[in-house]
mmCIF file of C-alpha atoms and ligand atoms in Angstrom:
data_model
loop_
_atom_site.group_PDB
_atom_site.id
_atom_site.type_symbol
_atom_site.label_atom_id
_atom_site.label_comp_id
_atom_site.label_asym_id
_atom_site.label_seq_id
_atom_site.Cartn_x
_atom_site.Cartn_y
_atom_site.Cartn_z
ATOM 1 C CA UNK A 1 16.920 2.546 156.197
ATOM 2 C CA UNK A 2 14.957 5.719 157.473
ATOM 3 C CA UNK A 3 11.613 6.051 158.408
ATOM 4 C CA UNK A 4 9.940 8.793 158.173
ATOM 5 C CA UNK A 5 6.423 8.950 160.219
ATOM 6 C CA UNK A 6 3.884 12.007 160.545
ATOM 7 C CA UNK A 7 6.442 14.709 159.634
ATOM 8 C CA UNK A 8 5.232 17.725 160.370
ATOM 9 C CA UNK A 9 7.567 21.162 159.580
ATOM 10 C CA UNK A 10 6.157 24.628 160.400
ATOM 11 C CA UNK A 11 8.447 27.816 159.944
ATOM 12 C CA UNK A 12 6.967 30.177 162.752
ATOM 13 C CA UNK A 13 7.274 33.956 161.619
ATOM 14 C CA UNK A 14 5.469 36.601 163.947
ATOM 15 C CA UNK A 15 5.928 39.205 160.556
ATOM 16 C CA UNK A 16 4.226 37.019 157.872
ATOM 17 C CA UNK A 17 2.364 34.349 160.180
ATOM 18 C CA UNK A 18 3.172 30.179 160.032
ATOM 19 C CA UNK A 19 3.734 28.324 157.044
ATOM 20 C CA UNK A 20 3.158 24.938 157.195
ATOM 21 C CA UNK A 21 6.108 23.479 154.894
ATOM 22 C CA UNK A 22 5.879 19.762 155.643
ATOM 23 C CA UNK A 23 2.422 18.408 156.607
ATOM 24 C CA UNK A 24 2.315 15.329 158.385
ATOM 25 C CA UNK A 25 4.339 12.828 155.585
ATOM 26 C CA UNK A 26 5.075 9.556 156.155
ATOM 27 C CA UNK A 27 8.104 7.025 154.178
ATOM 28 C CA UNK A 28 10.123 4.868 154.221
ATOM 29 C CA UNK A 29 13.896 5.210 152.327
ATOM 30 C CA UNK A 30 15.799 1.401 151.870
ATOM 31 C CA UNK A 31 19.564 1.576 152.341
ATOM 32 C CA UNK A 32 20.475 2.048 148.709
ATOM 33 C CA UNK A 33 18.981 3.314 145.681
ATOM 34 C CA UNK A 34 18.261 6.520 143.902
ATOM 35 C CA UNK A 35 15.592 8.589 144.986
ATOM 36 C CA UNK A 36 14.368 11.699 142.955
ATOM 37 C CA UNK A 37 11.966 14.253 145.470
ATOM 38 C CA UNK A 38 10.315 16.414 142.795
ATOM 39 C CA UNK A 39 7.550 19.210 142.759
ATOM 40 C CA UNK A 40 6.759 22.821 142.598
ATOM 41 C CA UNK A 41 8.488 25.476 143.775
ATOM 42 C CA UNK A 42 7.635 25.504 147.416
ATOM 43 C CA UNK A 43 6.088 22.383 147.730
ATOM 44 C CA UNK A 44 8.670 21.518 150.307
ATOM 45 C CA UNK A 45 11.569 19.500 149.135
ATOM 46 C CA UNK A 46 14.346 21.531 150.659
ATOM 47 C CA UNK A 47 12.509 21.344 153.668
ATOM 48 C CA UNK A 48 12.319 17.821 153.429
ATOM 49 C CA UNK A 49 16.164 17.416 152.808
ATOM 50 C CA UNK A 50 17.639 19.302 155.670
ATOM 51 C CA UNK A 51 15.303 17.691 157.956
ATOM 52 C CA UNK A 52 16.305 14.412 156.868
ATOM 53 C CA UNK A 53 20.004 16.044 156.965
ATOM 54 C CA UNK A 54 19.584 17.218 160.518
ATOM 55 C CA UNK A 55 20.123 20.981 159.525
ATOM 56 C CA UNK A 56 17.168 22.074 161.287
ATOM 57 C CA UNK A 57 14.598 21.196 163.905
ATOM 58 C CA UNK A 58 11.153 19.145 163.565
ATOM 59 C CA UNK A 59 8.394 20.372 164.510
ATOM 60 C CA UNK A 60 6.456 16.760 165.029
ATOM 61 C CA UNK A 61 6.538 13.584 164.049
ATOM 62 C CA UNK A 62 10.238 11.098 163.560
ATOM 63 C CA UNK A 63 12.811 10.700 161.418
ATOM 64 C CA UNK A 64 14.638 7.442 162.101
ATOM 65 C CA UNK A 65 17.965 6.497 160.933
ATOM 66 C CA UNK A 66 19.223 3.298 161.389
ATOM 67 C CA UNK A 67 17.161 2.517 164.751
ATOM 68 C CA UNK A 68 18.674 6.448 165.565
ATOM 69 C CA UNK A 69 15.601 8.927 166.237
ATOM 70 C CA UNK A 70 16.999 12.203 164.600
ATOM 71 C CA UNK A 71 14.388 14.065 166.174
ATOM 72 C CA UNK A 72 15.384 13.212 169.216
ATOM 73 C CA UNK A 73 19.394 14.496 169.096
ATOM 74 C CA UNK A 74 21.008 16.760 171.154
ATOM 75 C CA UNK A 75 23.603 19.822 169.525
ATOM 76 C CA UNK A 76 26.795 16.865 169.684
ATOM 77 C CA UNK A 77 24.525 13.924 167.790
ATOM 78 C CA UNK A 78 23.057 16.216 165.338
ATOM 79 C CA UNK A 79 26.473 17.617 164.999
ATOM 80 C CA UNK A 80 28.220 14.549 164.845
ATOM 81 C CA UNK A 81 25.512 12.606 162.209
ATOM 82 C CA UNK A 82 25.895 15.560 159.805
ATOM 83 C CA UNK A 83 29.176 15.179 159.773
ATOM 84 C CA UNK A 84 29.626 10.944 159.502
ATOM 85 C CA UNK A 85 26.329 9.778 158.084
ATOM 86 C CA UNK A 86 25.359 12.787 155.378
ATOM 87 C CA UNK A 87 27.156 14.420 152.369
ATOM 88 C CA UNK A 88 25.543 16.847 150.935
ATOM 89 C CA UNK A 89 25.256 18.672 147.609
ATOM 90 C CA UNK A 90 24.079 21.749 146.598
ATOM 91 C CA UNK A 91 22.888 23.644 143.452
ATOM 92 C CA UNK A 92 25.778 26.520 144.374
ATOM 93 C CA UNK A 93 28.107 24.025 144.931
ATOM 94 C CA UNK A 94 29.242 25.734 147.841
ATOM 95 C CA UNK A 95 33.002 25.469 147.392
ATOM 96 C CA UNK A 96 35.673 28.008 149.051
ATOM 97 C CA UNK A 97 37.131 29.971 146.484
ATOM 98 C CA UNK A 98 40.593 30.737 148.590
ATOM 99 C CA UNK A 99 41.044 27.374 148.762
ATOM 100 C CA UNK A 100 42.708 24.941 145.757
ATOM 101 C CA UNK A 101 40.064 21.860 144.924
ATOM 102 C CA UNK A 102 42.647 19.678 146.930
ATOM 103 C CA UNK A 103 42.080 22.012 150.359
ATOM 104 C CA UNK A 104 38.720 22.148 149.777
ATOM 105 C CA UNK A 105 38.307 18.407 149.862
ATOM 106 C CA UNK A 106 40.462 18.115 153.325
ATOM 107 C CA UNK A 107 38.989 20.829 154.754
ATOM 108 C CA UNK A 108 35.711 18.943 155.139
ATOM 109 C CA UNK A 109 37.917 16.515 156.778
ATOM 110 C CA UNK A 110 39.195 18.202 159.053
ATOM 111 C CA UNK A 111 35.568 19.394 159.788
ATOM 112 C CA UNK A 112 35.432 16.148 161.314
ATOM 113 C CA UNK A 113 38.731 15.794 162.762
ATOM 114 C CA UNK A 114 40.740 14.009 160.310
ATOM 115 C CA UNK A 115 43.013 14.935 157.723
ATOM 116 C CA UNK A 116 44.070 11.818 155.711
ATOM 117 C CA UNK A 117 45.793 12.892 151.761
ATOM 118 C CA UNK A 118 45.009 9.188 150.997
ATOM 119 C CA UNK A 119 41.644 9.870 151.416
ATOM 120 C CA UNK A 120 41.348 13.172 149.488
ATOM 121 C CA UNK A 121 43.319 11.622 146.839
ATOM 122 C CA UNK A 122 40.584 8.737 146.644
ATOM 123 C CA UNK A 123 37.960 10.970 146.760
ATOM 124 C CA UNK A 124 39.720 13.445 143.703
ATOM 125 C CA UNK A 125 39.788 9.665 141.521
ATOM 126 C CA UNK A 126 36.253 8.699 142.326
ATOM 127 C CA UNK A 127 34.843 11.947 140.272
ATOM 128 C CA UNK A 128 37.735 11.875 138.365
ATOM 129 C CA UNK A 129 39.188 14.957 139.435
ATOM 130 C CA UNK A 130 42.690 13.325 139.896
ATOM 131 C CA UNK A 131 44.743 16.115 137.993
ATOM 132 C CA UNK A 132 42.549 19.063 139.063
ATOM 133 C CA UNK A 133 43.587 19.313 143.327
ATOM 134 C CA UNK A 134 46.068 22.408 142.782
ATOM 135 C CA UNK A 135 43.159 24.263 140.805
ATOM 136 C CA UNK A 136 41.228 26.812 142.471
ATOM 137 C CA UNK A 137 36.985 26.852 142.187
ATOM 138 C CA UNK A 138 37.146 29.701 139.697
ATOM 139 C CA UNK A 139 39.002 27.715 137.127
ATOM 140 C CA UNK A 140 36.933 25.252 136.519
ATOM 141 C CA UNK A 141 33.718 24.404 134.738
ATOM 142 C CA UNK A 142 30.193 24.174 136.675
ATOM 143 C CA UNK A 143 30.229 20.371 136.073
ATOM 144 C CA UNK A 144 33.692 20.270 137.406
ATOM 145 C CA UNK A 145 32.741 22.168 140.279
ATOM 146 C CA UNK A 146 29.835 19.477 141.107
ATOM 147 C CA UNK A 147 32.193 17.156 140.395
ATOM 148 C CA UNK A 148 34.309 18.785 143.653
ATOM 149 C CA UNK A 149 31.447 18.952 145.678
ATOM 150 C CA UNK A 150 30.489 15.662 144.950
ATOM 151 C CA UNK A 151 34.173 14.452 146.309
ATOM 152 C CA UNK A 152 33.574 16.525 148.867
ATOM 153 C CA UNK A 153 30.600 15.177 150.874
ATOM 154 C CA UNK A 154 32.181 11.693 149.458
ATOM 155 C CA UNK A 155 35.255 12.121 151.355
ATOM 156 C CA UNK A 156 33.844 11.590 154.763
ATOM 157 C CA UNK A 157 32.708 8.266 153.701
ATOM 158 C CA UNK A 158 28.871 8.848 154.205
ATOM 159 C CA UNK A 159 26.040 6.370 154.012
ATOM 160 C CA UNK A 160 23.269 9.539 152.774
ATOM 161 C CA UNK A 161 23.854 11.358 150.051
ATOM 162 C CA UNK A 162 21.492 14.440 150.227
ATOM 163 C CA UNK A 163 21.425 16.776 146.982
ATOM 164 C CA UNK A 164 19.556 20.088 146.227
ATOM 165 C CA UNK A 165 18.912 20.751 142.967
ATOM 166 C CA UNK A 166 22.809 19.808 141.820
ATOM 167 C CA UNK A 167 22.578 20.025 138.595
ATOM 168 C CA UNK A 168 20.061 23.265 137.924
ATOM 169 C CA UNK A 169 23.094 25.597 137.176
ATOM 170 C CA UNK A 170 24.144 22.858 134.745
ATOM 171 C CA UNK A 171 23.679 22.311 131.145
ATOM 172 C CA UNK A 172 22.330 19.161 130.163
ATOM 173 C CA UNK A 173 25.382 16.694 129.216
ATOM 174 C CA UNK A 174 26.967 17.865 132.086
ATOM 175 C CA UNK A 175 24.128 17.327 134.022
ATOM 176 C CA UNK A 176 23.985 13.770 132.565
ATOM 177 C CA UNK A 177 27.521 12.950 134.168
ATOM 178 C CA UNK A 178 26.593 14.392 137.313
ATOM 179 C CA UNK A 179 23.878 12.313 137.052
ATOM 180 C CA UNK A 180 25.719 9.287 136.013
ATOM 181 C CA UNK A 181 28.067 9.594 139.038
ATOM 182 C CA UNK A 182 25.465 9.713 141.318
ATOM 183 C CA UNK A 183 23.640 6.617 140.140
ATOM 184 C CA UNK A 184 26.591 4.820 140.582
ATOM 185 C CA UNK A 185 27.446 6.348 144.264
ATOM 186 C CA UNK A 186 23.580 4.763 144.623
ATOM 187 C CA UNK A 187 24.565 1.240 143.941
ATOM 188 C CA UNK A 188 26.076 1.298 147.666
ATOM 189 C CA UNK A 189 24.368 4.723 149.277
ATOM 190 C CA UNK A 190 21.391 5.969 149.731
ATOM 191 C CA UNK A 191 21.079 9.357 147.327
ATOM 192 C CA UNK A 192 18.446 11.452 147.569
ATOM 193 C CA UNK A 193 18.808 13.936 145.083
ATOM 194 C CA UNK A 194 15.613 16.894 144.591
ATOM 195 C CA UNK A 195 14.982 17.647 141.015
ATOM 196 C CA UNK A 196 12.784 19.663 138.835
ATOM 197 C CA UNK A 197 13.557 17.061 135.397
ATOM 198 C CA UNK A 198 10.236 14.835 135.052
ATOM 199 C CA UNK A 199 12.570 12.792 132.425
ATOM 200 C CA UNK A 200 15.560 12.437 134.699
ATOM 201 C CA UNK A 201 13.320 10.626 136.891
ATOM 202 C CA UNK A 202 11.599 8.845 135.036
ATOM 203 C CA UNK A 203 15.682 7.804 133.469
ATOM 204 C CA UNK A 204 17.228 7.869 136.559
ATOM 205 C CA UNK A 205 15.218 6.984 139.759
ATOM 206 C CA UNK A 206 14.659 4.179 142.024
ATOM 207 C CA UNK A 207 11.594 5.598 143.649
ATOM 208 C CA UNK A 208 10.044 8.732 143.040
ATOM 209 C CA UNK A 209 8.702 10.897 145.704
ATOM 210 C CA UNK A 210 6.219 14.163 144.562
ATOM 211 C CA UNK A 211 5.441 16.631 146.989
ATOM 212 C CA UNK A 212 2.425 18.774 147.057
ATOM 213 C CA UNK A 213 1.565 21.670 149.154
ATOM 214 C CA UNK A 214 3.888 19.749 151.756
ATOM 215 C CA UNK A 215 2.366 16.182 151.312
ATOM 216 C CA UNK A 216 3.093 13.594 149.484
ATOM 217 C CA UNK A 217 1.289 13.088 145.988
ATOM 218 C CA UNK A 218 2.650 10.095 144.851
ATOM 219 C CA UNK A 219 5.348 8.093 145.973
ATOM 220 C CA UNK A 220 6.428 5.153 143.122
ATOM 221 C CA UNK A 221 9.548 2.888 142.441
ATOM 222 C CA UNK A 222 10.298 1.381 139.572
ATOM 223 C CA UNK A 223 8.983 -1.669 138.004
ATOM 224 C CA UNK A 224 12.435 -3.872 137.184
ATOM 225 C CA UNK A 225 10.238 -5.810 135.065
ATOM 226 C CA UNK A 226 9.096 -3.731 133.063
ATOM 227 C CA UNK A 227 10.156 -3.240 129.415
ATOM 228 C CA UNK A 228 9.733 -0.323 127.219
ATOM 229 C CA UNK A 229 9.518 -2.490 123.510
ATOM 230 C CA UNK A 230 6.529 -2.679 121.787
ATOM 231 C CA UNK A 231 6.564 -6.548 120.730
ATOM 232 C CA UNK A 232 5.276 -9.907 120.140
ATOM 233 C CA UNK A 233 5.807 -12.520 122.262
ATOM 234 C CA UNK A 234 3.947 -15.655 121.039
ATOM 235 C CA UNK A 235 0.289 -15.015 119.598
ATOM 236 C CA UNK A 236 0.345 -11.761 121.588
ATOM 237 C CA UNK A 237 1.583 -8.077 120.827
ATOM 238 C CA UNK A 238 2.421 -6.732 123.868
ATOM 239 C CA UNK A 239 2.282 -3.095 124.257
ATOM 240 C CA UNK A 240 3.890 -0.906 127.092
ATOM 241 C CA UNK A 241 2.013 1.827 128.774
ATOM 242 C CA UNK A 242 2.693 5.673 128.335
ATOM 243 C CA UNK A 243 5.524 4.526 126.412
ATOM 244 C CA UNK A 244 7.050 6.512 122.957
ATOM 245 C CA UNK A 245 8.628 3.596 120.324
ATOM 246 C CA UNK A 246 11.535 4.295 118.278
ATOM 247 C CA UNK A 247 11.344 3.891 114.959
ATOM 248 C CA UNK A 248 13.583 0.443 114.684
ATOM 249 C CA UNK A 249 11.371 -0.712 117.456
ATOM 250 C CA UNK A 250 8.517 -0.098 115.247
ATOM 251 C CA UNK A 251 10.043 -1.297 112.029
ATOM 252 C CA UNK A 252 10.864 -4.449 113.692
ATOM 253 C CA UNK A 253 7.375 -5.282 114.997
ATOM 254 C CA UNK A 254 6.231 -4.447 112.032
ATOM 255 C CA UNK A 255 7.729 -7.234 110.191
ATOM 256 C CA UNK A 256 7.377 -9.551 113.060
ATOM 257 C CA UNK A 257 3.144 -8.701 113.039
ATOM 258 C CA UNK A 258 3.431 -8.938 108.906
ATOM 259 C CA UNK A 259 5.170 -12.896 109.177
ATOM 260 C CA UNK A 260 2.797 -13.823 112.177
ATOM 261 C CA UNK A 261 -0.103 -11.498 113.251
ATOM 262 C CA UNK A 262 -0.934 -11.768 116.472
ATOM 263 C CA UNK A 263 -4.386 -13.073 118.072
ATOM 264 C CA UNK A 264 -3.941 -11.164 121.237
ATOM 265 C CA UNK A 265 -3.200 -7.665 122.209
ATOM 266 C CA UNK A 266 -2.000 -7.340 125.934
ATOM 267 C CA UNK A 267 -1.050 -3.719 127.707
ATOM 268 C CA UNK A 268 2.092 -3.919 130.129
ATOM 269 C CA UNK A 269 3.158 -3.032 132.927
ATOM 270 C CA UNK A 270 3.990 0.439 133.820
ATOM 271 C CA UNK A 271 7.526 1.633 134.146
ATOM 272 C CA UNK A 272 6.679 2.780 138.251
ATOM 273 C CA UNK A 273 5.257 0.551 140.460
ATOM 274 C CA UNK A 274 3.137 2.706 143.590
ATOM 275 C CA UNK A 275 4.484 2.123 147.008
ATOM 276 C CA UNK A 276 2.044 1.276 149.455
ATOM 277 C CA UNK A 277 1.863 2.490 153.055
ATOM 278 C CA UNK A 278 -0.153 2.034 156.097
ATOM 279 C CA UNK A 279 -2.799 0.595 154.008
ATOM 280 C CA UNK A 280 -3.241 3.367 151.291
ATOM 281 C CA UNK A 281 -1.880 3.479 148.106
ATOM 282 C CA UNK A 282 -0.387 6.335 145.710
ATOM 283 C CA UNK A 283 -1.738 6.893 142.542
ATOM 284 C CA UNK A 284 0.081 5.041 139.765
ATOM 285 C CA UNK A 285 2.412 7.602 137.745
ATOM 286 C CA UNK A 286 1.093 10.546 136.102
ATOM 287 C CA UNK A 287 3.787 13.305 134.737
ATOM 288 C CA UNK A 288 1.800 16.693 137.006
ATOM 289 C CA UNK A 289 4.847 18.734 136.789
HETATM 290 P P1 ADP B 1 10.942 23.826 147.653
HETATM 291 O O1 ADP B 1 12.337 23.419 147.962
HETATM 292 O O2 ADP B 1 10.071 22.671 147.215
HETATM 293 O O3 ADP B 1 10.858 24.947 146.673
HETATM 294 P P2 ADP B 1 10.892 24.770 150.399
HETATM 295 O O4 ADP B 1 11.077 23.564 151.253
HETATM 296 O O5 ADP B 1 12.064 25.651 150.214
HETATM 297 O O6 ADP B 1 10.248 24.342 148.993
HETATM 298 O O7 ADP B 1 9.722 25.650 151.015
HETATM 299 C C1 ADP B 1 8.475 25.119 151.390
HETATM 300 C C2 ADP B 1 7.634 26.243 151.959
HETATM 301 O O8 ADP B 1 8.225 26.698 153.177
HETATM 302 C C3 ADP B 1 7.524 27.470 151.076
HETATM 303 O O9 ADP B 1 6.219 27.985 151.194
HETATM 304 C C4 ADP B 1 8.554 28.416 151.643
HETATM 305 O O10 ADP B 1 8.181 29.743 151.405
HETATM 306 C C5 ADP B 1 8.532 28.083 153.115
HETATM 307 N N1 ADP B 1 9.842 28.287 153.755
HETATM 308 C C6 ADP B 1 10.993 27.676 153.417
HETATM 309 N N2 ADP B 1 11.999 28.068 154.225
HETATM 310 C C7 ADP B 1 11.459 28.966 155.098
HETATM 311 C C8 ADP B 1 11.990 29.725 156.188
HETATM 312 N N3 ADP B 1 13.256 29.631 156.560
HETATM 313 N N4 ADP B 1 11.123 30.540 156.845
HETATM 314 C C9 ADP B 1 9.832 30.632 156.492
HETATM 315 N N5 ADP B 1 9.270 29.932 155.487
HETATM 316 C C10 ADP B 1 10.068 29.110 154.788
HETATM 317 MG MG1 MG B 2 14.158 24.082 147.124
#
């Protein structure tokens, strides 16, 4: 679990004065899931992620991990959780072109002071990159690539997956897999994963978090109740909120409504649920983006 309480980031420039990035933002992140940061262009989700990756200072407030007050870390901890508790991803993918997909993998192992081929090799299977280790970067496809630095943050066995924007270089099938494998990596790790898609969100997230100017607009996890057919249940035609039917949907309560019509007309639940902290609550979910 982290916690995040009163964040506050402030990049200090004497040239172009302060700018307040993060503005006092408070969470809380369970152990697994999938959980989509979106919002503007400098609304402050990078920010967000390398704080919560320990790749640069707070300025106030606490970040804890696991009873473990990042904020609080000297060089070796911060050093040291970066390297055991995170993986991250980035849009860039950051791979070493010298280096064959295989030595890329180990290198990050040996980051950490281990060099294990077993490892790599599981890693390589995971994102099904088995056949691909004596490649080099530069032959191979940007979803491949991903696919690398997926196996590469995976390799070190983290418990946080942090990614940037992973898939914006990507076109959108690819970016479908990427997604896949990282909704199944969720099932046992917490991902965090910042994203511009309003519809992979709404597809693919646990919780949503939308930042704003550096605070927190909305933050909403999904209803596992909730389901997206128009139909009739009874005497009553239930319809789900700020949902689009597909046509057999429609055809089929069509018939249903012509064989019985219904007495009562009942509007669902919504497909997000708002989280509620210290007493307030965020607005139910409205696409802003
Ligand atoms: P996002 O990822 O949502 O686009 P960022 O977290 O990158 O937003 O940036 C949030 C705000 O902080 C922006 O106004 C940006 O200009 C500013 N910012 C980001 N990084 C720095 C930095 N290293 N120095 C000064 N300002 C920064
Ligand atoms: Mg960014």
């Amino acid at each position: 679990m982290i916690e995040v309480k009163e964040l506050t980031k402030i990049y200090k420039s004497r040239k172009s004065g302060n700018c307040t990035a993060l503005d006092h933002i408070s969470f809380t992140l369970p152990d697994k899931g999938f959980i989509f940061v979106i919002g503007k262009s400098g609304s402050g989700k990078t920010t967000l992620l390398s704080l919560l990756g320990g790749l640069d200072t707070i300025t106030s407030g606490e970040i804890i991990e696991n009873g473990r007050h990042i904020e609080k870390f000297g060089l070796n901890e911060q050093v040291y959780y970066r390297n055991s508790t995170i993986g991250f991803i980035f849009q860039d993918f950051h791979l070493i072109d010298d280096l064959t997909i295989y030595e890329n993998i180990k290198f990050a192992l040996e980051l950490q002071g281990e060099g294990e081929e077993e490892k790599v090799k599981k890693a390589l299977a995971d994102t099904d990159l088995a056949d691909y280790g004596n490649r080099y970067p530069k032959e191979l496809s940007g979803g491949q690539k991903q696919r690398v630095a997926i196996a590469r943050a995976l390799v070190k066995r983290p418990s946080i997956i942090l990614a940037d924007e992973p898939t914006g270089n990507l076109d959108s099938k690819t970016t479908a897999q990427i997604l896949d494998l990282l909704k199944e990596l969720s099932k046992e790790k917490l991902v965090v994963i910042v994203s511009h898609n309003l519809s992979d969100a709404q597809h693919y997230a646990d919780e949503i978090i939308e930042l704003s100017d550096g605070k927190i607009l909305q933050h909403i996890k999904r209803n596992e109740r909730f389901d997206a057919r128009l139909r009739l249940e009874k005497d009553t035609l239930i319809i789900p909120s700020g949902e689009a039917f597909s046509e057999e949907n429609l055809r089929q309560v069509e018939k249903e409504i012509a064989e019985r019509p219904p007495k009562k007309l009942r509007q669902d639940e919504e497909r997000f649920d708002p989280i509620e902290i210290r007493g307030g609550v965020y607005s139910k979910f409205r696409p802003s983006l």
